[in-house]
Amino acid sequence: MSVRNTPRQGRFVTFEGIDGAGKSSQIAAASKWASQAGWELVCSREPGGTPLGEKLRELLLHEPMHLETEALLMFAARREHLAQIIEPALARGAFVLCDRFSDATYAYQHGGRGLDAAKFAALEQWVHPTRQPDLTFVFDVSPDIAAARLVRGRADADKFEREQQDFFQRVRQAYLDRAASSGGRIVVIDAGQSIEAVCAAVLACLQERFG
Ligand code: TYD
């Protein structure tokens, strides 16, 4: 009898929060955890993740544009990212870590900029009708603390990093609202704690869900 080796089911984990919430060090810790747990690791980011997506990222982060153009380009980059990177990796059984995904469009374009919620929902339904992350971390921190971490106003700050505190307050609230209705997919972590405490919370959650 022949035994077919089916790969284990892939996992899709995303990292979110306002600019300056401290995602990067947590993504590094989660990557290490996944590698040590024996997963094939795929680390990516949005907007970006593919050659086309990275070109769109340049435009999105630096070019002024209409709010709906911004939302459409975010989802265009995402469509390419799903087709080229995310879906093939999940089909191989990889552990996919992504720095931002559609929750960022909900928080920034809907919450921050006022994109109509129905238009967001239509784009999400079009681009990934059946795919959602298995787990999403939202690193929650006050815009004051985040701003201090970012040293906002530095010369190379992008379009989003130049936004004011009230924008980030709306983005933060949109993340919290989305988390509350996510049925446990989105885990909110207090990112005002020390990096070590945040990291411990992330690793404990990964271990509990996928260990
Ligand atoms: P970010 O992920 O913070 O990268 P870095 O840490 O390298 O600056 O930057 C991406 C920016 O894009 C961030 O300000 C949020 C914004 N963004 C949206 O507004 N909508 C989206 O759908 C995504 C994915 C990102």
PDB file of C-alpha atoms and ligand atoms in Angstrom:
ATOM      1  CA  MET A   1       0.000   0.000   0.000  1.00  0.00           C
ATOM      2  CA  SER A   2       1.405   3.403  -0.887  1.00  0.00           C
ATOM      3  CA  VAL A   3       1.478   6.057   1.796  1.00  0.00           C
ATOM      4  CA  ARG A   4       0.985   9.594   0.627  1.00  0.00           C
ATOM      5  CA  ASN A   5       2.740  12.255   2.592  1.00  0.00           C
ATOM      6  CA  THR A   6       0.341  15.159   2.841  1.00  0.00           C
ATOM      7  CA  PRO A   7       2.012  18.314   4.202  1.00  0.00           C
ATOM      8  CA  ARG A   8       0.715  19.627   7.506  1.00  0.00           C
ATOM      9  CA  GLN A   9      -1.749  22.454   7.255  1.00  0.00           C
ATOM     10  CA  GLY A  10      -0.119  25.853   6.799  1.00  0.00           C
ATOM     11  CA  ARG A  11      -0.693  28.682   9.266  1.00  0.00           C
ATOM     12  CA  PHE A  12      -1.195  32.348   8.573  1.00  0.00           C
ATOM     13  CA  VAL A  13      -0.347  34.821  11.336  1.00  0.00           C
ATOM     14  CA  THR A  14      -0.458  38.604  10.944  1.00  0.00           C
ATOM     15  CA  PHE A  15       0.879  41.509  12.996  1.00  0.00           C
ATOM     16  CA  GLU A  16      -0.911  44.817  13.341  1.00  0.00           C
ATOM     17  CA  GLY A  17      -0.967  48.055  15.279  1.00  0.00           C
ATOM     18  CA  ILE A  18      -0.473  51.770  14.826  1.00  0.00           C
ATOM     19  CA  ASP A  19       2.884  53.011  13.566  1.00  0.00           C
ATOM     20  CA  GLY A  20       5.377  52.778  16.435  1.00  0.00           C
ATOM     21  CA  ALA A  21       3.531  49.977  18.272  1.00  0.00           C
ATOM     22  CA  GLY A  22       6.629  47.764  18.077  1.00  0.00           C
ATOM     23  CA  LYS A  23       5.693  45.017  15.603  1.00  0.00           C
ATOM     24  CA  SER A  24       9.181  44.382  14.255  1.00  0.00           C
ATOM     25  CA  SER A  25      10.777  42.854  17.335  1.00  0.00           C
ATOM     26  CA  GLN A  26       7.715  40.666  17.871  1.00  0.00           C
ATOM     27  CA  ILE A  27       7.825  39.410  14.273  1.00  0.00           C
ATOM     28  CA  ALA A  28      11.467  38.480  14.817  1.00  0.00           C
ATOM     29  CA  ALA A  29      10.581  36.552  17.994  1.00  0.00           C
ATOM     30  CA  ALA A  30       7.660  34.776  16.332  1.00  0.00           C
ATOM     31  CA  SER A  31       9.882  33.822  13.357  1.00  0.00           C
ATOM     32  CA  LYS A  32      12.383  32.239  15.715  1.00  0.00           C
ATOM     33  CA  TRP A  33       9.599  30.365  17.506  1.00  0.00           C
ATOM     34  CA  ALA A  34       8.190  28.980  14.234  1.00  0.00           C
ATOM     35  CA  SER A  35      11.603  27.902  12.923  1.00  0.00           C
ATOM     36  CA  GLN A  36      12.433  26.173  16.192  1.00  0.00           C
ATOM     37  CA  ALA A  37       9.066  24.424  16.073  1.00  0.00           C
ATOM     38  CA  GLY A  38      10.133  22.951  12.714  1.00  0.00           C
ATOM     39  CA  TRP A  39       7.934  24.962  10.384  1.00  0.00           C
ATOM     40  CA  GLU A  40       8.970  26.159   6.956  1.00  0.00           C
ATOM     41  CA  LEU A  41       8.935  29.892   7.611  1.00  0.00           C
ATOM     42  CA  VAL A  42       7.701  32.539   5.186  1.00  0.00           C
ATOM     43  CA  CYS A  43       7.978  36.142   6.360  1.00  0.00           C
ATOM     44  CA  SER A  44       6.400  38.903   4.345  1.00  0.00           C
ATOM     45  CA  ARG A  45       4.831  42.331   4.585  1.00  0.00           C
ATOM     46  CA  GLU A  46       2.068  44.539   3.250  1.00  0.00           C
ATOM     47  CA  PRO A  47       1.834  46.623   1.296  1.00  0.00           C
ATOM     48  CA  GLY A  48       4.533  44.710  -0.553  1.00  0.00           C
ATOM     49  CA  GLY A  49       5.718  41.122  -0.498  1.00  0.00           C
ATOM     50  CA  THR A  50       6.088  40.760  -4.289  1.00  0.00           C
ATOM     51  CA  PRO A  51       8.044  42.829  -6.849  1.00  0.00           C
ATOM     52  CA  LEU A  52       4.809  44.465  -8.009  1.00  0.00           C
ATOM     53  CA  GLY A  53       3.621  44.911  -4.429  1.00  0.00           C
ATOM     54  CA  GLU A  54       6.871  46.641  -3.456  1.00  0.00           C
ATOM     55  CA  LYS A  55       6.430  49.091  -6.354  1.00  0.00           C
ATOM     56  CA  LEU A  56       2.897  49.785  -5.166  1.00  0.00           C
ATOM     57  CA  ARG A  57       4.246  50.244  -1.625  1.00  0.00           C
ATOM     58  CA  GLU A  58       6.511  53.038  -2.831  1.00  0.00           C
ATOM     59  CA  LEU A  59       3.522  54.834  -4.296  1.00  0.00           C
ATOM     60  CA  LEU A  60       1.252  54.129  -1.341  1.00  0.00           C
ATOM     61  CA  LEU A  61       3.704  55.375   1.264  1.00  0.00           C
ATOM     62  CA  HIS A  62       4.873  58.498  -0.541  1.00  0.00           C
ATOM     63  CA  GLU A  63       2.399  59.640  -3.184  1.00  0.00           C
ATOM     64  CA  PRO A  64      -0.658  61.712  -2.244  1.00  0.00           C
ATOM     65  CA  MET A  65      -3.814  60.083  -3.657  1.00  0.00           C
ATOM     66  CA  HIS A  66      -7.572  59.832  -3.243  1.00  0.00           C
ATOM     67  CA  LEU A  67      -8.672  57.711  -0.300  1.00  0.00           C
ATOM     68  CA  GLU A  68     -10.397  55.148  -2.521  1.00  0.00           C
ATOM     69  CA  THR A  69      -7.369  54.919  -4.825  1.00  0.00           C
ATOM     70  CA  GLU A  70      -5.328  54.133  -1.719  1.00  0.00           C
ATOM     71  CA  ALA A  71      -7.721  51.376  -0.639  1.00  0.00           C
ATOM     72  CA  LEU A  72      -7.869  49.897  -4.149  1.00  0.00           C
ATOM     73  CA  LEU A  73      -4.073  49.833  -4.475  1.00  0.00           C
ATOM     74  CA  MET A  74      -3.726  48.209  -1.039  1.00  0.00           C
ATOM     75  CA  PHE A  75      -6.046  45.445  -2.196  1.00  0.00           C
ATOM     76  CA  ALA A  76      -4.388  45.207  -5.636  1.00  0.00           C
ATOM     77  CA  ALA A  77      -1.024  44.607  -3.940  1.00  0.00           C
ATOM     78  CA  ARG A  78      -2.735  42.103  -1.635  1.00  0.00           C
ATOM     79  CA  ARG A  79      -4.290  40.172  -4.522  1.00  0.00           C
ATOM     80  CA  GLU A  80      -0.842  39.708  -6.043  1.00  0.00           C
ATOM     81  CA  HIS A  81       0.659  38.810  -2.660  1.00  0.00           C
ATOM     82  CA  LEU A  82      -1.980  36.149  -2.030  1.00  0.00           C
ATOM     83  CA  ALA A  83      -1.542  34.654  -5.506  1.00  0.00           C
ATOM     84  CA  GLN A  84       2.249  34.681  -5.626  1.00  0.00           C
ATOM     85  CA  ILE A  85       3.297  34.106  -2.022  1.00  0.00           C
ATOM     86  CA  ILE A  86       0.680  33.492   0.654  1.00  0.00           C
ATOM     87  CA  GLU A  87      -1.601  30.857  -0.896  1.00  0.00           C
ATOM     88  CA  PRO A  88       1.243  28.743  -2.386  1.00  0.00           C
ATOM     89  CA  ALA A  89       3.099  28.843   0.955  1.00  0.00           C
ATOM     90  CA  LEU A  90       0.006  27.796   2.914  1.00  0.00           C
ATOM     91  CA  ALA A  91      -0.631  25.000   0.412  1.00  0.00           C
ATOM     92  CA  ARG A  92       2.922  23.708   1.062  1.00  0.00           C
ATOM     93  CA  GLY A  93       2.237  23.710   4.803  1.00  0.00           C
ATOM     94  CA  ALA A  94       4.379  26.743   5.657  1.00  0.00           C
ATOM     95  CA  PHE A  95       4.046  29.076   8.634  1.00  0.00           C
ATOM     96  CA  VAL A  96       3.362  32.459   7.052  1.00  0.00           C
ATOM     97  CA  LEU A  97       4.067  35.557   9.130  1.00  0.00           C
ATOM     98  CA  CYS A  98       2.897  38.802   7.605  1.00  0.00           C
ATOM     99  CA  ASP A  99       3.557  42.334   8.774  1.00  0.00           C
ATOM    100  CA  ARG A 100       0.022  43.746   8.229  1.00  0.00           C
ATOM    101  CA  PHE A 101      -2.885  42.453   6.131  1.00  0.00           C
ATOM    102  CA  SER A 102      -6.518  43.501   5.567  1.00  0.00           C
ATOM    103  CA  ASP A 103      -7.093  44.508   9.181  1.00  0.00           C
ATOM    104  CA  ALA A 104      -4.679  47.373   8.414  1.00  0.00           C
ATOM    105  CA  THR A 105      -6.898  48.536   5.561  1.00  0.00           C
ATOM    106  CA  TYR A 106      -9.877  48.391   7.905  1.00  0.00           C
ATOM    107  CA  ALA A 107      -8.034  50.360  10.580  1.00  0.00           C
ATOM    108  CA  TYR A 108      -6.186  52.910   8.425  1.00  0.00           C
ATOM    109  CA  GLN A 109      -8.394  53.473   5.388  1.00  0.00           C
ATOM    110  CA  HIS A 110     -11.772  52.919   7.083  1.00  0.00           C
ATOM    111  CA  GLY A 111     -10.995  53.947  10.665  1.00  0.00           C
ATOM    112  CA  GLY A 112      -8.340  56.556  10.002  1.00  0.00           C
ATOM    113  CA  ARG A 113      -9.460  58.041   6.716  1.00  0.00           C
ATOM    114  CA  GLY A 114     -13.175  57.276   6.659  1.00  0.00           C
ATOM    115  CA  LEU A 115     -13.450  54.789   3.774  1.00  0.00           C
ATOM    116  CA  ASP A 116     -17.009  53.502   3.663  1.00  0.00           C
ATOM    117  CA  ALA A 117     -17.204  50.210   5.604  1.00  0.00           C
ATOM    118  CA  ALA A 118     -19.317  48.576   2.881  1.00  0.00           C
ATOM    119  CA  LYS A 119     -16.641  49.379   0.287  1.00  0.00           C
ATOM    120  CA  PHE A 120     -13.976  47.863   2.509  1.00  0.00           C
ATOM    121  CA  ALA A 121     -16.131  44.758   2.968  1.00  0.00           C
ATOM    122  CA  ALA A 122     -16.724  44.478  -0.804  1.00  0.00           C
ATOM    123  CA  LEU A 123     -12.982  44.620  -1.537  1.00  0.00           C
ATOM    124  CA  GLU A 124     -12.209  42.070   1.153  1.00  0.00           C
ATOM    125  CA  GLN A 125     -14.912  39.776  -0.189  1.00  0.00           C
ATOM    126  CA  TRP A 126     -13.542  40.159  -3.728  1.00  0.00           C
ATOM    127  CA  VAL A 127      -9.857  39.672  -2.937  1.00  0.00           C
ATOM    128  CA  HIS A 128      -9.975  36.988  -0.249  1.00  0.00           C
ATOM    129  CA  PRO A 129     -13.530  35.670   0.156  1.00  0.00           C
ATOM    130  CA  THR A 130     -12.519  32.572   2.082  1.00  0.00           C
ATOM    131  CA  ARG A 131      -9.090  33.420   3.484  1.00  0.00           C
ATOM    132  CA  GLN A 132      -8.479  35.124   6.831  1.00  0.00           C
ATOM    133  CA  PRO A 133      -5.404  34.893   9.038  1.00  0.00           C
ATOM    134  CA  ASP A 134      -5.561  32.031  11.550  1.00  0.00           C
ATOM    135  CA  LEU A 135      -4.321  34.470  14.164  1.00  0.00           C
ATOM    136  CA  THR A 136      -3.732  38.216  14.246  1.00  0.00           C
ATOM    137  CA  PHE A 137      -1.861  40.139  16.907  1.00  0.00           C
ATOM    138  CA  VAL A 138      -2.826  43.756  17.436  1.00  0.00           C
ATOM    139  CA  PHE A 139      -0.175  45.583  19.430  1.00  0.00           C
ATOM    140  CA  ASP A 140      -2.182  48.182  21.238  1.00  0.00           C
ATOM    141  CA  VAL A 141      -0.518  51.319  22.480  1.00  0.00           C
ATOM    142  CA  SER A 142      -1.489  54.953  22.933  1.00  0.00           C
ATOM    143  CA  PRO A 143      -0.559  57.269  20.062  1.00  0.00           C
ATOM    144  CA  ASP A 144       1.581  59.283  22.524  1.00  0.00           C
ATOM    145  CA  ILE A 145       3.818  56.352  23.357  1.00  0.00           C
ATOM    146  CA  ALA A 146       3.949  55.248  19.708  1.00  0.00           C
ATOM    147  CA  ALA A 147       4.936  58.749  18.593  1.00  0.00           C
ATOM    148  CA  ALA A 148       7.753  58.874  21.118  1.00  0.00           C
ATOM    149  CA  ARG A 149       9.049  55.543  19.798  1.00  0.00           C
ATOM    150  CA  LEU A 150       8.898  56.678  16.206  1.00  0.00           C
ATOM    151  CA  VAL A 151      10.405  60.094  16.806  1.00  0.00           C
ATOM    152  CA  ARG A 152       7.785  61.393  14.420  1.00  0.00           C
ATOM    153  CA  GLY A 153       8.689  64.213  12.124  1.00  0.00           C
ATOM    154  CA  ARG A 154      12.012  62.708  11.150  1.00  0.00           C
ATOM    155  CA  ALA A 155      12.946  63.638   7.604  1.00  0.00           C
ATOM    156  CA  ASP A 156      12.312  60.200   6.074  1.00  0.00           C
ATOM    157  CA  ALA A 157       8.887  59.678   7.683  1.00  0.00           C
ATOM    158  CA  ASP A 158       6.336  58.306   5.206  1.00  0.00           C
ATOM    159  CA  LYS A 159       2.839  59.639   4.466  1.00  0.00           C
ATOM    160  CA  PHE A 160       1.248  57.648   7.284  1.00  0.00           C
ATOM    161  CA  GLU A 161       3.917  58.373   9.875  1.00  0.00           C
ATOM    162  CA  ARG A 162       3.337  62.087   9.290  1.00  0.00           C
ATOM    163  CA  GLU A 163      -0.318  61.804  10.352  1.00  0.00           C
ATOM    164  CA  GLN A 164      -1.481  63.492  13.566  1.00  0.00           C
ATOM    165  CA  GLN A 165      -2.445  61.921  16.889  1.00  0.00           C
ATOM    166  CA  ASP A 166      -6.197  62.030  16.219  1.00  0.00           C
ATOM    167  CA  PHE A 167      -5.686  59.940  13.065  1.00  0.00           C
ATOM    168  CA  PHE A 168      -3.826  57.290  15.077  1.00  0.00           C
ATOM    169  CA  GLN A 169      -6.481  57.423  17.777  1.00  0.00           C
ATOM    170  CA  ARG A 170      -9.101  56.515  15.143  1.00  0.00           C
ATOM    171  CA  VAL A 171      -6.875  53.780  13.701  1.00  0.00           C
ATOM    172  CA  ARG A 172      -6.343  52.360  17.178  1.00  0.00           C
ATOM    173  CA  GLN A 173     -10.073  52.344  17.913  1.00  0.00           C
ATOM    174  CA  ALA A 174     -10.844  50.638  14.582  1.00  0.00           C
ATOM    175  CA  TYR A 175      -8.382  47.842  15.434  1.00  0.00           C
ATOM    176  CA  LEU A 176     -10.058  47.389  18.833  1.00  0.00           C
ATOM    177  CA  ASP A 177     -13.546  47.335  17.296  1.00  0.00           C
ATOM    178  CA  ARG A 178     -12.498  44.782  14.691  1.00  0.00           C
ATOM    179  CA  ALA A 179     -10.855  42.645  17.376  1.00  0.00           C
ATOM    180  CA  ALA A 180     -14.039  42.688  19.439  1.00  0.00           C
ATOM    181  CA  SER A 181     -16.047  41.191  16.569  1.00  0.00           C
ATOM    182  CA  SER A 182     -13.362  38.785  15.310  1.00  0.00           C
ATOM    183  CA  GLY A 183     -14.463  35.730  17.297  1.00  0.00           C
ATOM    184  CA  GLY A 184     -11.000  35.332  18.856  1.00  0.00           C
ATOM    185  CA  ARG A 185      -8.997  35.571  15.627  1.00  0.00           C
ATOM    186  CA  ILE A 186      -7.559  38.927  16.691  1.00  0.00           C
ATOM    187  CA  VAL A 187      -5.652  38.966  19.966  1.00  0.00           C
ATOM    188  CA  VAL A 188      -5.002  42.407  21.434  1.00  0.00           C
ATOM    189  CA  ILE A 189      -1.740  42.730  23.333  1.00  0.00           C
ATOM    190  CA  ASP A 190      -0.886  45.682  25.549  1.00  0.00           C
ATOM    191  CA  ALA A 191       2.186  47.055  23.780  1.00  0.00           C
ATOM    192  CA  GLY A 192       2.769  49.683  26.450  1.00  0.00           C
ATOM    193  CA  GLN A 193       4.509  46.958  28.496  1.00  0.00           C
ATOM    194  CA  SER A 194       8.203  46.147  28.173  1.00  0.00           C
ATOM    195  CA  ILE A 195       9.330  44.455  24.947  1.00  0.00           C
ATOM    196  CA  GLU A 196      10.074  41.318  27.004  1.00  0.00           C
ATOM    197  CA  ALA A 197       6.545  41.190  28.446  1.00  0.00           C
ATOM    198  CA  VAL A 198       4.976  41.707  24.994  1.00  0.00           C
ATOM    199  CA  CYS A 199       7.210  39.002  23.563  1.00  0.00           C
ATOM    200  CA  ALA A 200       6.257  36.564  26.328  1.00  0.00           C
ATOM    201  CA  ALA A 201       2.570  37.171  25.568  1.00  0.00           C
ATOM    202  CA  VAL A 202       3.119  36.573  21.837  1.00  0.00           C
ATOM    203  CA  LEU A 203       5.055  33.352  22.357  1.00  0.00           C
ATOM    204  CA  ALA A 204       2.533  32.035  24.886  1.00  0.00           C
ATOM    205  CA  CYS A 205      -0.270  32.617  22.400  1.00  0.00           C
ATOM    206  CA  LEU A 206       1.613  30.931  19.534  1.00  0.00           C
ATOM    207  CA  GLN A 207       2.380  27.967  21.754  1.00  0.00           C
ATOM    208  CA  GLU A 208      -1.223  27.667  22.880  1.00  0.00           C
ATOM    209  CA  ARG A 209      -2.679  27.877  19.362  1.00  0.00           C
ATOM    210  CA  PHE A 210      -0.067  26.044  17.294  1.00  0.00           C
ATOM    211  CA  GLY A 211       2.410  24.368  19.637  1.00  0.00           C
TER     212      GLY A 211
HETATM  213  P1  TYD B   1       4.635  49.692   8.269  1.00  0.00           P
HETATM  214  O1  TYD B   1       4.034  48.353   8.157  1.00  0.00           O
HETATM  215  O2  TYD B   1       4.443  50.368   9.559  1.00  0.00           O
HETATM  216  O3  TYD B   1       6.138  49.542   7.853  1.00  0.00           O
HETATM  217  P2  TYD B   1       7.394  50.258   8.489  1.00  0.00           P
HETATM  218  O4  TYD B   1       7.401  49.765   9.892  1.00  0.00           O
HETATM  219  O5  TYD B   1       8.487  49.724   7.637  1.00  0.00           O
HETATM  220  O6  TYD B   1       7.141  51.729   8.340  1.00  0.00           O
HETATM  221  O7  TYD B   1       4.185  50.711   7.108  1.00  0.00           O
HETATM  222  C1  TYD B   1       3.179  50.520   6.289  1.00  0.00           C
HETATM  223  C2  TYD B   1       2.223  51.681   6.375  1.00  0.00           C
HETATM  224  O8  TYD B   1       1.150  51.411   5.506  1.00  0.00           O
HETATM  225  C3  TYD B   1       1.643  51.866   7.772  1.00  0.00           C
HETATM  226  O9  TYD B   1       1.686  53.239   8.110  1.00  0.00           O
HETATM  227  C4  TYD B   1       0.200  51.456   7.627  1.00  0.00           C
HETATM  228  C5  TYD B   1      -0.079  51.607   6.167  1.00  0.00           C
HETATM  229  N1  TYD B   1      -1.069  50.638   5.656  1.00  0.00           N
HETATM  230  C6  TYD B   1      -2.355  51.066   5.375  1.00  0.00           C
HETATM  231  O10 TYD B   1      -2.669  52.258   5.559  1.00  0.00           O
HETATM  232  N2  TYD B   1      -3.266  50.178   4.890  1.00  0.00           N
HETATM  233  C7  TYD B   1      -2.951  48.874   4.654  1.00  0.00           C
HETATM  234  O11 TYD B   1      -3.813  48.089   4.196  1.00  0.00           O
HETATM  235  C8  TYD B   1      -1.613  48.431   4.943  1.00  0.00           C
HETATM  236  C9  TYD B   1      -1.228  47.011   4.689  1.00  0.00           C
HETATM  237  C10 TYD B   1      -0.706  49.346   5.443  1.00  0.00           C
END
